[in-house]
CSV table of C-alpha atoms in Angstrom, one decimal:
chain,number,residue,atom,x,y,z
A,1,MET,CA,-40.5,87.1,-31.6
A,2,ARG,CA,-41.6,88.2,-35.1
A,3,GLN,CA,-38.5,89.4,-37.0
A,4,SER,CA,-38.7,92.9,-38.1
A,5,SER,CA,-38.5,93.9,-41.7
A,6,ILE,CA,-36.7,96.8,-43.5
A,7,THR,CA,-40.2,98.1,-44.3
A,8,ASP,CA,-40.9,98.4,-40.5
A,9,ILE,CA,-37.7,100.4,-39.9
A,10,ILE,CA,-38.2,103.0,-42.7
A,11,SER,CA,-41.9,103.6,-41.9
A,12,PRO,CA,-44.6,104.5,-41.0
A,13,ILE,CA,-45.2,107.7,-42.9
A,14,MET,CA,-47.2,109.5,-40.2
A,15,ALA,CA,-48.4,112.8,-38.7
A,16,GLY,CA,-45.9,113.7,-35.9
A,17,PRO,CA,-44.7,114.0,-33.2
A,18,SER,CA,-44.6,110.6,-31.6
A,19,SER,CA,-45.0,107.0,-32.9
A,20,SER,CA,-46.5,105.8,-29.7
A,21,HIS,CA,-48.5,108.8,-28.7
A,22,THR,CA,-49.7,110.0,-32.1
A,23,ALA,CA,-49.5,107.2,-34.7
A,24,GLY,CA,-50.3,104.6,-32.1
A,25,ALA,CA,-53.3,106.6,-30.9
A,26,VAL,CA,-54.6,106.8,-34.5
A,27,ARG,CA,-54.2,103.1,-35.0
A,28,LEU,CA,-55.9,102.3,-31.7
A,29,GLY,CA,-58.8,104.5,-32.8
A,30,LEU,CA,-59.0,102.9,-36.2
A,31,LEU,CA,-59.0,99.4,-34.7
A,32,ALA,CA,-61.4,100.2,-32.0
A,33,GLY,CA,-63.7,101.7,-34.6
A,34,ASN,CA,-63.4,98.5,-36.7
A,35,VAL,CA,-64.4,96.5,-33.6
A,36,TYR,CA,-67.4,98.7,-32.9
A,37,ASN,CA,-68.3,98.6,-36.6
A,38,ALA,CA,-71.1,101.2,-36.5
A,39,LYS,CA,-71.6,104.9,-36.4
A,40,PRO,CA,-71.5,105.9,-32.7
A,41,GLU,CA,-73.5,108.8,-31.4
A,42,LYS,CA,-71.0,109.5,-28.7
A,43,VAL,CA,-67.5,108.4,-27.8
A,44,ILE,CA,-66.0,108.8,-24.3
A,45,PHE,CA,-62.2,108.5,-24.4
A,46,LYS,CA,-60.5,107.6,-21.1
A,47,LEU,CA,-56.7,108.2,-21.3
A,48,TYR,CA,-54.5,106.7,-18.6
A,49,ASN,CA,-51.0,107.5,-17.2
A,50,SER,CA,-48.5,108.7,-19.8
A,51,TYR,CA,-51.3,109.0,-22.3
A,52,ALA,CA,-53.1,111.3,-19.9
A,53,LEU,CA,-50.1,113.2,-18.8
A,54,THR,CA,-48.3,114.0,-22.0
A,55,GLY,CA,-51.1,113.1,-24.4
A,56,LYS,CA,-52.2,116.6,-25.1
A,57,GLY,CA,-48.7,117.8,-26.1
A,58,HIS,CA,-48.4,114.9,-28.5
A,59,GLY,CA,-51.9,115.2,-29.9
A,60,THR,CA,-52.9,111.8,-28.5
A,61,ASP,CA,-56.5,113.1,-28.0
A,62,LYS,CA,-56.6,114.2,-31.7
A,63,GLY,CA,-55.1,110.9,-32.8
A,64,LEU,CA,-57.7,108.8,-31.0
A,65,LEU,CA,-60.6,110.8,-32.4
A,66,ALA,CA,-59.1,110.8,-35.9
A,67,GLY,CA,-58.7,107.1,-35.8
A,68,VAL,CA,-62.3,106.5,-34.7
A,69,LEU,CA,-63.4,108.8,-37.6
A,70,GLY,CA,-61.3,106.6,-40.0
A,71,PHE,CA,-58.4,109.0,-40.8
A,72,ALA,CA,-55.1,107.3,-41.7
A,73,VAL,CA,-52.0,107.8,-39.6
A,74,ASP,CA,-50.4,110.2,-42.2
A,75,ASP,CA,-53.6,112.3,-42.6
A,76,GLU,CA,-52.6,115.9,-42.1
A,77,ARG,CA,-56.2,116.7,-41.0
A,78,ILE,CA,-55.3,115.0,-37.7
A,79,LYS,CA,-53.8,118.3,-36.4
A,80,ASN,CA,-57.1,120.1,-36.8
A,81,VAL,CA,-59.4,117.1,-36.4
A,82,PHE,CA,-61.7,118.9,-33.9
A,83,ASP,CA,-62.6,121.4,-36.6
A,84,THR,CA,-63.4,118.8,-39.3
A,85,PRO,CA,-67.0,118.2,-40.5
A,86,GLU,CA,-66.5,114.5,-39.6
A,87,ALA,CA,-65.8,115.4,-35.9
A,88,LYS,CA,-68.7,117.8,-35.8
A,89,LYS,CA,-71.1,114.9,-36.6
A,90,ILE,CA,-70.5,113.0,-33.3
A,91,LYS,CA,-70.3,113.9,-29.6
A,92,TYR,CA,-67.1,113.1,-27.8
A,93,GLU,CA,-65.4,113.8,-24.5
A,94,PHE,CA,-61.9,113.1,-23.0
A,95,ASN,CA,-61.2,112.0,-19.5
A,96,PHE,CA,-57.6,112.1,-18.2
A,97,LEU,CA,-56.9,109.5,-15.5
A,98,GLU,CA,-54.3,107.8,-13.5
A,99,ASP,CA,-54.3,104.1,-12.8
A,100,PHE,CA,-50.9,102.4,-12.4
A,101,ASN,CA,-52.4,99.0,-12.7
A,102,ARG,CA,-52.9,99.9,-16.4
A,103,HIS,CA,-50.3,100.2,-19.1
A,104,PRO,CA,-48.5,103.6,-19.3
A,105,ASN,CA,-50.2,104.3,-22.6
A,106,ALA,CA,-53.7,102.8,-22.0
A,107,VAL,CA,-57.0,104.0,-23.4
A,108,ASP,CA,-60.7,103.0,-23.1
A,109,PHE,CA,-63.2,103.8,-25.8
A,110,HIS,CA,-66.8,103.9,-24.6
A,111,PHE,CA,-69.0,103.8,-27.7
A,112,GLU,CA,-72.6,104.9,-27.3
A,113,GLY,CA,-75.3,104.5,-30.0
A,114,ASP,CA,-77.6,101.7,-31.1
A,115,LEU,CA,-75.2,99.4,-29.3
A,116,ASN,CA,-73.0,100.4,-26.3
A,117,MET,CA,-69.5,98.9,-26.2
A,118,THR,CA,-66.3,99.5,-24.3
A,119,VAL,CA,-63.0,98.7,-26.1
A,120,SER,CA,-59.7,99.0,-24.3
A,121,GLY,CA,-56.1,99.0,-25.6
A,122,ASN,CA,-52.5,100.0,-25.2
A,123,SER,CA,-49.9,101.7,-27.4
A,124,ILE,CA,-46.9,99.5,-26.8
A,125,GLY,CA,-44.2,101.4,-28.7
A,126,ALA,CA,-43.1,102.4,-32.2
A,127,GLY,CA,-46.7,102.7,-33.3
A,128,GLU,CA,-47.5,99.1,-32.4
A,129,ILE,CA,-50.8,98.6,-30.5
A,130,ILE,CA,-52.8,95.9,-28.7
A,131,ILE,CA,-56.6,95.9,-28.1
A,132,ASP,CA,-56.9,93.7,-25.0
A,133,LYS,CA,-60.5,94.1,-23.9
A,134,ILE,CA,-63.9,94.3,-25.5
A,135,ASN,CA,-66.6,94.9,-22.8
A,136,ASN,CA,-65.4,92.5,-20.1
A,137,PHE,CA,-63.7,89.9,-22.4
A,138,SER,CA,-60.0,89.6,-22.9
A,139,VAL,CA,-58.9,89.7,-26.5
A,140,ASN,CA,-55.6,90.1,-28.3
A,141,LEU,CA,-55.8,92.2,-31.4
A,142,ASP,CA,-52.8,94.0,-32.9
A,143,GLY,CA,-54.3,95.1,-36.2
A,144,LYS,CA,-51.8,93.0,-38.2
A,145,TYR,CA,-54.2,90.1,-38.9
A,146,ASN,CA,-57.8,89.8,-40.1
A,147,SER,CA,-59.6,88.7,-37.0
A,148,LEU,CA,-62.8,87.1,-35.8
A,149,ILE,CA,-64.4,88.1,-32.5
A,150,LEU,CA,-67.2,85.8,-31.4
A,151,VAL,CA,-69.4,86.1,-28.4
A,152,TYR,CA,-71.4,83.0,-27.6
A,153,HIS,CA,-73.1,80.9,-24.9
A,154,ASP,CA,-70.5,78.7,-23.3
A,155,GLU,CA,-71.4,75.2,-24.6
A,156,PRO,CA,-69.2,72.1,-25.4
A,157,GLY,CA,-68.3,71.9,-29.1
A,158,VAL,CA,-68.7,75.5,-30.1
A,159,ILE,CA,-65.0,76.1,-30.6
A,160,SER,CA,-64.6,73.0,-32.7
A,161,LYS,CA,-67.6,74.0,-35.0
A,162,VAL,CA,-66.1,77.5,-35.5
A,163,THR,CA,-62.6,76.3,-36.3
A,164,GLY,CA,-64.1,73.6,-38.6
A,165,MET,CA,-65.8,76.3,-40.6
A,166,ILE,CA,-62.7,78.3,-40.9
A,167,GLN,CA,-60.9,75.2,-42.1
A,168,LEU,CA,-63.4,74.8,-44.9
A,169,ASP,CA,-62.1,78.2,-46.2
A,170,LYS,CA,-58.6,76.8,-46.1
A,171,VAL,CA,-57.5,79.8,-43.9
A,172,ASN,CA,-54.8,79.2,-41.3
A,173,ILE,CA,-55.4,80.3,-37.7
A,174,ALA,CA,-52.4,82.4,-36.5
A,175,SER,CA,-53.6,82.6,-32.9
A,176,MET,CA,-56.6,82.1,-30.8
A,177,ASN,CA,-57.8,83.5,-27.5
A,178,CYS,CA,-60.8,82.2,-25.5
A,179,ASP,CA,-62.4,83.6,-22.4
A,180,ARG,CA,-65.7,83.4,-20.5
A,181,SER,CA,-67.5,85.1,-17.7
A,182,GLY,CA,-68.3,81.7,-16.1
A,183,LYS,CA,-69.0,78.1,-16.9
A,184,GLY,CA,-72.1,77.9,-19.0
A,185,LYS,CA,-72.3,81.6,-19.3
A,186,GLU,CA,-71.2,84.2,-21.8
A,187,ALA,CA,-67.9,83.4,-23.6
A,188,SER,CA,-65.7,84.9,-26.2
A,189,MET,CA,-63.3,83.9,-28.9
A,190,CYS,CA,-60.7,86.0,-30.6
A,191,ILE,CA,-59.2,84.4,-33.7
A,192,CYS,CA,-56.4,85.9,-35.7
A,193,LEU,CA,-56.2,84.6,-39.3
A,194,ASP,CA,-53.4,84.4,-41.9
A,195,GLY,CA,-55.9,84.9,-44.7
A,196,GLU,CA,-59.4,86.1,-45.5
A,197,VAL,CA,-62.5,84.2,-44.7
A,198,SER,CA,-65.3,84.2,-47.2
A,199,LYS,CA,-68.7,85.8,-47.0
A,200,SER,CA,-70.3,82.4,-46.9
A,201,CYS,CA,-68.2,81.4,-44.0
A,202,LEU,CA,-69.3,84.5,-42.0
A,203,GLU,CA,-72.9,83.7,-42.9
A,204,ALA,CA,-72.5,80.2,-41.7
A,205,LEU,CA,-70.9,81.4,-38.5
A,206,ASN,CA,-73.7,83.8,-38.0
A,207,SER,CA,-76.3,81.1,-38.2
A,208,LEU,CA,-74.5,78.8,-35.7
A,209,GLU,CA,-76.5,78.0,-32.6
A,210,HIS,CA,-75.3,79.6,-29.3
A,211,LEU,CA,-73.3,82.4,-31.2
A,212,TYR,CA,-74.8,85.9,-30.7
A,213,ILE,CA,-72.1,88.2,-31.9
A,214,VAL,CA,-69.9,87.5,-34.9
A,215,ARG,CA,-67.6,90.3,-35.9
A,216,TYR,CA,-65.0,90.2,-38.7
A,217,ILE,CA,-62.3,92.8,-38.1
A,218,LYS,CA,-60.0,93.6,-41.1
A,219,LYS,CA,-56.3,94.2,-40.4
A,220,LEU,CA,-55.1,97.8,-40.5
A,221,GLU,CA,-53.4,98.9,-43.7
A,222,ILE,CA,-50.6,100.8,-41.9
B,1,MET,CA,-29.8,80.9,-47.3
B,2,GLU,CA,-30.7,81.5,-43.6
B,3,LYS,CA,-32.3,84.6,-42.4
B,4,ILE,CA,-29.7,87.2,-41.6
B,5,THR,CA,-29.7,88.5,-38.0
B,6,THR,CA,-26.2,89.9,-37.5
B,7,PHE,CA,-23.7,92.2,-39.3
B,8,ARG,CA,-21.3,89.3,-39.5
B,9,GLN,CA,-23.8,87.2,-41.3
B,10,LEU,CA,-24.6,90.1,-43.6
B,11,TYR,CA,-20.9,90.6,-44.4
B,12,TYR,CA,-20.3,87.0,-45.3
B,13,ALA,CA,-23.5,86.8,-47.3
B,14,CYS,CA,-22.4,89.8,-49.3
B,15,LYS,CA,-18.9,88.4,-49.8
B,16,GLU,CA,-20.0,85.0,-50.8
B,17,ASN,CA,-22.5,86.1,-53.3
B,18,LYS,CA,-20.5,89.1,-54.5
B,19,LYS,CA,-23.4,91.4,-53.7
B,20,SER,CA,-23.9,94.8,-52.1
B,21,ILE,CA,-25.6,95.2,-48.8
B,22,TYR,CA,-28.9,96.4,-50.3
B,23,GLU,CA,-28.9,93.5,-52.8
B,24,THR,CA,-28.3,91.0,-50.0
B,25,ALA,CA,-30.9,92.7,-47.8
B,26,LEU,CA,-33.5,92.4,-50.6
B,27,ASP,CA,-32.7,88.7,-51.0
B,28,ASN,CA,-33.1,88.3,-47.2
B,29,GLU,CA,-36.4,90.1,-47.1
B,30,ALA,CA,-37.8,87.8,-49.9
B,31,LEU,CA,-36.9,84.7,-48.0
B,32,ASN,CA,-40.1,82.6,-47.1
B,33,GLY,CA,-41.9,84.8,-49.6
B,34,GLU,CA,-42.3,87.4,-47.0
B,35,ASN,CA,-41.4,90.7,-48.7
B,36,SER,CA,-40.8,90.8,-52.4
B,37,GLU,CA,-38.1,93.1,-53.8
B,38,TYR,CA,-41.0,95.1,-55.3
B,39,THR,CA,-42.7,95.6,-51.9
B,40,VAL,CA,-39.5,96.8,-50.2
B,41,ARG,CA,-38.6,99.1,-53.1
B,42,LEU,CA,-42.1,100.5,-53.2
B,43,GLN,CA,-42.1,101.3,-49.5
B,44,ALA,CA,-38.6,102.8,-49.8
B,45,LYS,CA,-39.8,105.0,-52.7
B,46,LYS,CA,-42.9,106.1,-50.7
B,47,SER,CA,-40.9,106.9,-47.6
B,48,LEU,CA,-38.2,108.8,-49.6
B,49,ASP,CA,-40.9,110.9,-51.3
B,50,ALA,CA,-42.5,111.7,-47.9
B,51,MET,CA,-39.1,112.6,-46.5
B,52,LYS,CA,-38.5,115.1,-49.3
B,53,GLU,CA,-42.0,116.6,-48.8
B,54,ALA,CA,-41.4,117.0,-45.1
B,55,ILE,CA,-38.1,118.8,-45.7
B,56,LYS,CA,-39.8,121.0,-48.3
B,57,SER,CA,-42.6,122.0,-45.9
B,58,GLY,CA,-40.2,122.4,-42.9
B,59,LEU,CA,-37.9,124.7,-44.8
B,60,VAL,CA,-40.5,127.4,-45.3
B,61,SER,CA,-42.4,127.2,-42.0
B,62,THR,CA,-41.9,129.0,-38.8
B,63,GLU,CA,-45.2,127.8,-37.2
B,64,PRO,CA,-44.6,127.1,-33.6
B,65,SER,CA,-44.7,123.6,-32.2
B,66,PHE,CA,-47.6,122.3,-30.3
B,67,SER,CA,-46.2,123.5,-26.9
B,68,GLY,CA,-45.2,126.8,-28.4
B,69,ILE,CA,-41.6,126.6,-27.3
B,70,SER,CA,-40.0,125.8,-30.7
B,71,GLY,CA,-40.4,126.0,-34.4
B,72,ASP,CA,-38.2,128.8,-35.7
B,73,GLU,CA,-34.7,127.2,-35.4
B,74,CYS,CA,-34.6,125.9,-39.0
B,75,TYR,CA,-35.4,129.5,-40.1
B,76,LYS,CA,-32.6,130.9,-37.8
B,77,LEU,CA,-30.0,128.5,-39.2
B,78,GLN,CA,-31.0,129.3,-42.8
B,79,THR,CA,-30.7,133.0,-42.2
B,80,SER,CA,-27.6,132.9,-40.0
B,81,LYS,CA,-25.2,135.8,-40.6
B,82,ALA,CA,-22.2,134.0,-39.1
B,83,GLU,CA,-19.7,132.6,-41.6
B,84,SER,CA,-20.1,128.8,-41.5
B,85,ILE,CA,-17.1,126.6,-40.7
B,86,LEU,CA,-18.9,123.6,-42.2
B,87,GLY,CA,-18.9,122.9,-45.9
B,88,LYS,CA,-22.0,123.5,-48.0
B,89,THR,CA,-23.3,119.9,-47.8
B,90,ALA,CA,-22.8,119.6,-44.0
B,91,GLN,CA,-24.6,122.9,-43.5
B,92,LYS,CA,-27.5,121.7,-45.7
B,93,ILE,CA,-27.7,118.5,-43.7
B,94,MET,CA,-28.2,120.4,-40.5
B,95,ILE,CA,-30.8,122.6,-42.1
B,96,TYR,CA,-32.7,119.5,-43.5
B,97,ALA,CA,-32.5,117.7,-40.1
B,98,LEU,CA,-34.0,120.7,-38.3
B,99,ALA,CA,-36.7,121.2,-41.0
B,100,THR,CA,-37.9,117.6,-40.7
B,101,SER,CA,-37.8,117.6,-36.9
B,102,GLU,CA,-39.7,120.8,-36.6
B,103,GLN,CA,-42.3,119.5,-39.1
B,104,ASN,CA,-42.7,116.5,-36.7
B,105,LEU,CA,-43.4,118.8,-33.8
B,106,ARG,CA,-46.1,120.6,-35.8
B,107,MET,CA,-47.9,117.3,-36.3
B,108,GLY,CA,-46.8,117.5,-39.9
B,109,ARG,CA,-46.3,114.4,-42.1
B,110,ILE,CA,-43.0,112.7,-41.5
B,111,VAL,CA,-41.4,109.3,-41.8
B,112,ALA,CA,-40.5,107.5,-38.5
B,113,CYS,CA,-37.0,106.3,-39.5
B,114,PRO,CA,-36.7,104.4,-37.2
B,115,THR,CA,-38.8,106.6,-34.8
B,116,ALA,CA,-40.6,109.9,-35.1
B,117,GLY,CA,-38.3,111.6,-32.6
B,118,SER,CA,-35.3,110.7,-34.8
B,119,CYS,CA,-37.1,111.4,-38.1
B,120,GLY,CA,-34.7,114.1,-39.3
B,121,ILE,CA,-31.4,112.2,-39.2
B,122,VAL,CA,-31.5,109.7,-42.1
B,123,PRO,CA,-33.4,111.9,-44.5
B,124,SER,CA,-31.2,115.0,-44.0
B,125,VAL,CA,-27.9,113.0,-44.6
B,126,LEU,CA,-29.3,111.0,-47.5
B,127,ILE,CA,-31.2,113.7,-49.4
B,128,ALA,CA,-28.7,116.6,-48.9
B,129,TYR,CA,-25.8,114.4,-50.1
B,130,ALA,CA,-27.8,113.0,-53.0
B,131,GLU,CA,-28.6,116.5,-54.1
B,132,ASP,CA,-25.1,117.9,-53.9
B,133,TYR,CA,-23.4,114.8,-55.4
B,134,GLY,CA,-25.9,113.9,-58.1
B,135,ILE,CA,-27.1,110.6,-56.7
B,136,LYS,CA,-30.1,109.5,-58.8
B,137,GLU,CA,-33.4,108.2,-57.2
B,138,ASP,CA,-32.4,104.6,-57.7
B,139,GLY,CA,-29.2,105.2,-55.8
B,140,GLN,CA,-31.1,107.0,-53.0
B,141,ILE,CA,-33.5,104.1,-52.7
B,142,ASN,CA,-30.5,101.7,-52.5
B,143,ALA,CA,-29.1,103.9,-49.7
B,144,LEU,CA,-32.4,103.9,-47.8
B,145,ILE,CA,-32.6,100.1,-48.0
B,146,THR,CA,-29.0,100.0,-46.7
B,147,ALA,CA,-30.0,102.2,-43.8
B,148,GLY,CA,-33.1,100.1,-43.2
B,149,GLU,CA,-31.0,96.9,-43.1
B,150,THR,CA,-28.7,98.5,-40.6
B,151,GLY,CA,-31.6,99.4,-38.4
B,152,ARG,CA,-33.2,96.0,-38.8
B,153,ILE,CA,-30.1,94.2,-37.6
B,154,ILE,CA,-29.8,96.5,-34.6
B,155,SER,CA,-33.6,96.0,-33.8
B,156,ASN,CA,-33.1,92.2,-33.7
B,157,LYS,CA,-31.2,92.7,-30.5
B,158,MET,CA,-33.2,95.5,-28.9
B,159,PRO,CA,-36.4,97.4,-29.7
B,160,LEU,CA,-35.7,100.8,-31.2
B,161,SER,CA,-37.5,102.7,-28.5
B,162,GLY,CA,-36.4,105.3,-26.0
B,163,ALA,CA,-38.4,103.6,-23.2
B,164,VAL,CA,-36.4,100.4,-23.6
B,165,GLY,CA,-33.0,101.5,-24.7
B,166,GLY,CA,-32.8,105.3,-24.2
B,167,CYS,CA,-32.0,107.7,-27.0
B,168,GLN,CA,-29.0,105.5,-28.1
B,169,ALA,CA,-31.7,103.2,-29.5
B,170,GLU,CA,-33.5,106.0,-31.3
B,171,CYS,CA,-31.2,108.9,-32.5
B,172,GLY,CA,-28.2,106.6,-32.0
B,173,ALA,CA,-29.6,103.9,-34.3
B,174,ALA,CA,-30.7,106.6,-36.8
B,175,SER,CA,-27.2,107.9,-36.9
B,176,ALA,CA,-25.8,104.5,-37.6
B,177,MET,CA,-28.4,104.0,-40.3
B,178,ALA,CA,-27.5,107.4,-41.8
B,179,ALA,CA,-23.8,106.6,-41.7
B,180,ALA,CA,-24.4,103.3,-43.6
B,181,ALA,CA,-26.6,105.1,-46.2
B,182,LEU,CA,-24.0,107.8,-46.7
B,183,THR,CA,-21.1,105.4,-47.0
B,184,GLN,CA,-23.1,103.4,-49.5
B,185,MET,CA,-23.7,106.5,-51.7
B,186,ARG,CA,-20.0,107.4,-51.4
B,187,GLY,CA,-19.1,104.1,-53.0
B,188,GLY,CA,-17.8,102.5,-49.8
B,189,ASP,CA,-17.5,98.7,-49.8
B,190,VAL,CA,-19.5,96.3,-47.5
B,191,LYS,CA,-16.8,96.4,-44.8
B,192,GLN,CA,-16.7,100.2,-44.9
B,193,ILE,CA,-20.5,100.5,-44.7
B,194,ILE,CA,-20.7,98.2,-41.7
B,195,ASN,CA,-17.8,99.9,-40.0
B,196,SER,CA,-19.4,103.3,-40.5
B,197,ALA,CA,-22.5,102.0,-38.7
B,198,ALA,CA,-20.4,100.5,-35.9
B,199,LEU,CA,-18.4,103.7,-35.4
B,200,ALA,CA,-21.5,105.8,-35.2
B,201,LEU,CA,-23.2,103.5,-32.8
B,202,LYS,CA,-20.2,103.1,-30.6
B,203,ASN,CA,-20.1,106.8,-29.9
B,204,VAL,CA,-23.6,107.2,-28.8
B,205,LEU,CA,-23.7,104.4,-26.1
B,206,GLY,CA,-25.4,105.6,-23.0
B,207,LEU,CA,-27.3,108.4,-24.6
B,208,THR,CA,-30.3,109.0,-22.4
B,209,CYS,CA,-33.9,109.8,-23.3
B,210,ASP,CA,-34.9,112.6,-20.9
B,211,PRO,CA,-37.4,114.7,-22.8
B,212,VAL,CA,-38.6,117.9,-21.1
B,213,CYS,CA,-42.3,117.7,-20.2
B,214,GLY,CA,-42.3,114.3,-21.9
B,215,LEU,CA,-42.6,116.0,-25.3
B,216,VAL,CA,-40.5,115.0,-28.3
B,217,GLU,CA,-39.1,118.5,-28.3
B,218,ILE,CA,-36.2,119.3,-25.9
B,219,PRO,CA,-33.6,118.0,-26.6
B,220,CYS,CA,-35.0,115.9,-29.5
B,221,ILE,CA,-35.3,118.6,-32.2
B,222,LYS,CA,-31.7,119.8,-32.0
B,223,ARG,CA,-30.4,116.3,-31.4
B,224,ASN,CA,-31.4,115.5,-34.9
B,225,PRO,CA,-28.8,117.8,-36.6
B,226,PHE,CA,-26.2,116.8,-34.1
B,227,MET,CA,-26.7,113.1,-34.8
B,228,ALA,CA,-26.8,113.7,-38.6
B,229,LEU,CA,-23.3,115.3,-38.5
B,230,HIS,CA,-22.2,112.4,-36.2
B,231,ALA,CA,-23.0,110.1,-39.1
B,232,LEU,CA,-20.7,112.2,-41.3
B,233,THR,CA,-17.8,111.6,-38.9
B,234,ALA,CA,-18.4,107.9,-38.9
B,235,SER,CA,-18.5,107.7,-42.7
B,236,GLU,CA,-15.4,109.9,-43.1
B,237,LEU,CA,-13.4,107.6,-40.8
B,238,ALA,CA,-14.7,104.4,-42.4
B,239,MET,CA,-14.0,105.7,-45.9
B,240,ALA,CA,-10.4,106.3,-44.8
B,241,GLY,CA,-10.2,102.6,-43.9
B,242,ILE,CA,-10.4,103.2,-40.2
B,243,ILE,CA,-12.2,100.4,-38.5
B,244,SER,CA,-14.1,100.0,-35.3
B,245,LYS,CA,-11.8,97.8,-33.2
B,246,ILE,CA,-15.0,96.4,-31.6
B,247,PRO,CA,-17.0,94.7,-34.3
B,248,ALA,CA,-20.4,96.0,-35.2
B,249,ASP,CA,-22.3,93.1,-33.5
B,250,GLU,CA,-20.4,93.5,-30.3
B,251,VAL,CA,-21.2,97.2,-30.3
B,252,VAL,CA,-24.9,96.3,-30.6
B,253,ASP,CA,-24.4,93.8,-27.7
B,254,ALA,CA,-22.9,96.6,-25.6
B,255,MET,CA,-25.7,98.9,-26.6
B,256,GLU,CA,-28.3,96.3,-25.4
B,257,GLN,CA,-26.5,95.9,-22.1
B,258,THR,CA,-26.1,99.6,-21.6
B,259,GLY,CA,-29.8,100.1,-22.2
B,260,LYS,CA,-30.6,97.5,-19.6
B,261,LEU,CA,-28.2,99.1,-17.1
B,262,MET,CA,-29.6,102.6,-17.7
B,263,SER,CA,-32.0,103.7,-15.0
B,264,PRO,CA,-35.7,103.8,-16.0
B,265,LEU,CA,-35.6,107.4,-14.8
B,266,LEU,CA,-33.6,108.2,-17.9
B,267,LYS,CA,-35.6,106.2,-20.4
B,268,GLU,CA,-38.5,108.3,-21.8
B,269,SER,CA,-40.1,108.7,-18.3
B,270,SER,CA,-39.0,112.3,-17.9
B,271,GLN,CA,-38.2,111.7,-14.3
B,272,GLY,CA,-34.5,112.5,-14.5
B,273,GLY,CA,-31.8,114.3,-16.4
B,274,LEU,CA,-32.8,117.3,-18.5
B,275,ALA,CA,-36.5,116.7,-17.7
B,276,LYS,CA,-35.9,117.4,-14.0
B,277,THR,CA,-33.9,120.6,-14.3
B,278,LYS,CA,-35.2,123.8,-12.8
B,279,THR,CA,-36.0,125.3,-16.2
B,280,ALA,CA,-37.7,122.1,-17.3
B,281,MET,CA,-39.9,122.0,-14.2
B,282,ALA,CA,-40.9,125.6,-14.8
B,283,LEU,CA,-41.8,124.9,-18.4
B,284,GLU,CA,-43.8,121.9,-17.3
B,285,LYS,CA,-46.0,124.1,-15.1
B,286,ASN,CA,-46.7,126.4,-18.0
B,287,ILE,CA,-47.1,123.9,-20.8
B,288,LEU,CA,-49.0,121.0,-19.3
B,289,LYS,CA,-51.8,123.0,-17.8
């Protein structure tokens, strides 16, 4: 387990009232927004279990939307986010659901626009979060690392080529998660990094054969 | 130097190097080049400033909380006509704790220290004492780092979350942190600081987390001034040389075990205790519609 630091204990500075239901919601929104990486026309938020049940009283719905709009966890506009000019520029709706196979604080973001994408995650306590699914692929993003998400055609050697390119940047890989829909079909890689990869590395990755989505997701500041 | 994970290690590291808890804690953070002294002091300064802002806003607001069931208690305490049996500083601490907690419920800006539900405890004790006893900003930051180190060591054993450990792990841990900060500001030595934290923690074991309607509101708001004063008792005892007969690390062990033994119905699930009282159920019908 990662040892906590004093700075974790005396922070975050946040809009109340709950680290898991408010600050965690904002962070989930921010990270999901980074994953989508475009201006959505519409976002459908699906809140599950405790998030659905007590979410309104904790401003979870406001936090999720504020995060997608790029507000920081301590932004006092979160309270009135529905009235902000930023919120008025997009369409959104909230669904409150029960599914006990999901985490108590689970959420799905359905982004609609030039590209449609579903991002799922959980608020796991004390403001910590995990994004565990993008479309149908399992990932493991906690917002603490710069990360690469790659979707590619399942072929021998792709992983080795990708890690080789990262190595050229002298960046250490902190963790790596691979998944695929079936042998020789669509596959995904989620790579958490200790440093930052260069633009040229991203360009090289983009030009690799068999890779069709390359996304670089910066870690969250708070 | 090895990474410090227990109060015992903290005590011996301080003794060996003739350093205070905050100095040892800063050395410890800087191990493996993780967090420089500058980084930690900067975060402490930012958090301290945000704590002061939250108190300032909370003192002058009577805006109701989200659910509409609270928000005027800090005002009531400030304008109380009853003659107080507490001293000026203790009274101020209660007011500051309520001010911060109510700000939290209004979705105002607060510092989770260690959690949002317990956000009033450390700031109220630290800032009210500093104001009344002339502790400068540097001393306040040192006290906040002392509090942070106390919370960090507790969190090595168990996550500071009501869902895992009940309220003993949130408001209880916050009270131990506040006791340590206060004892530091009062000039207590390393042993007294650790003892004050142990005494505070020992007397919250088994504290449940049973919030009404699942909201950080009842009993959380008023628990903040209660647990702030609890820290004063702990510091007062420790400064008199009274020690916790059960050492701090063993108290933390007991807290971890108690958390595990506690029914999930009493750990932030709102399925037992206060949350299932007749009045709570009636409120639930009205609020969560």
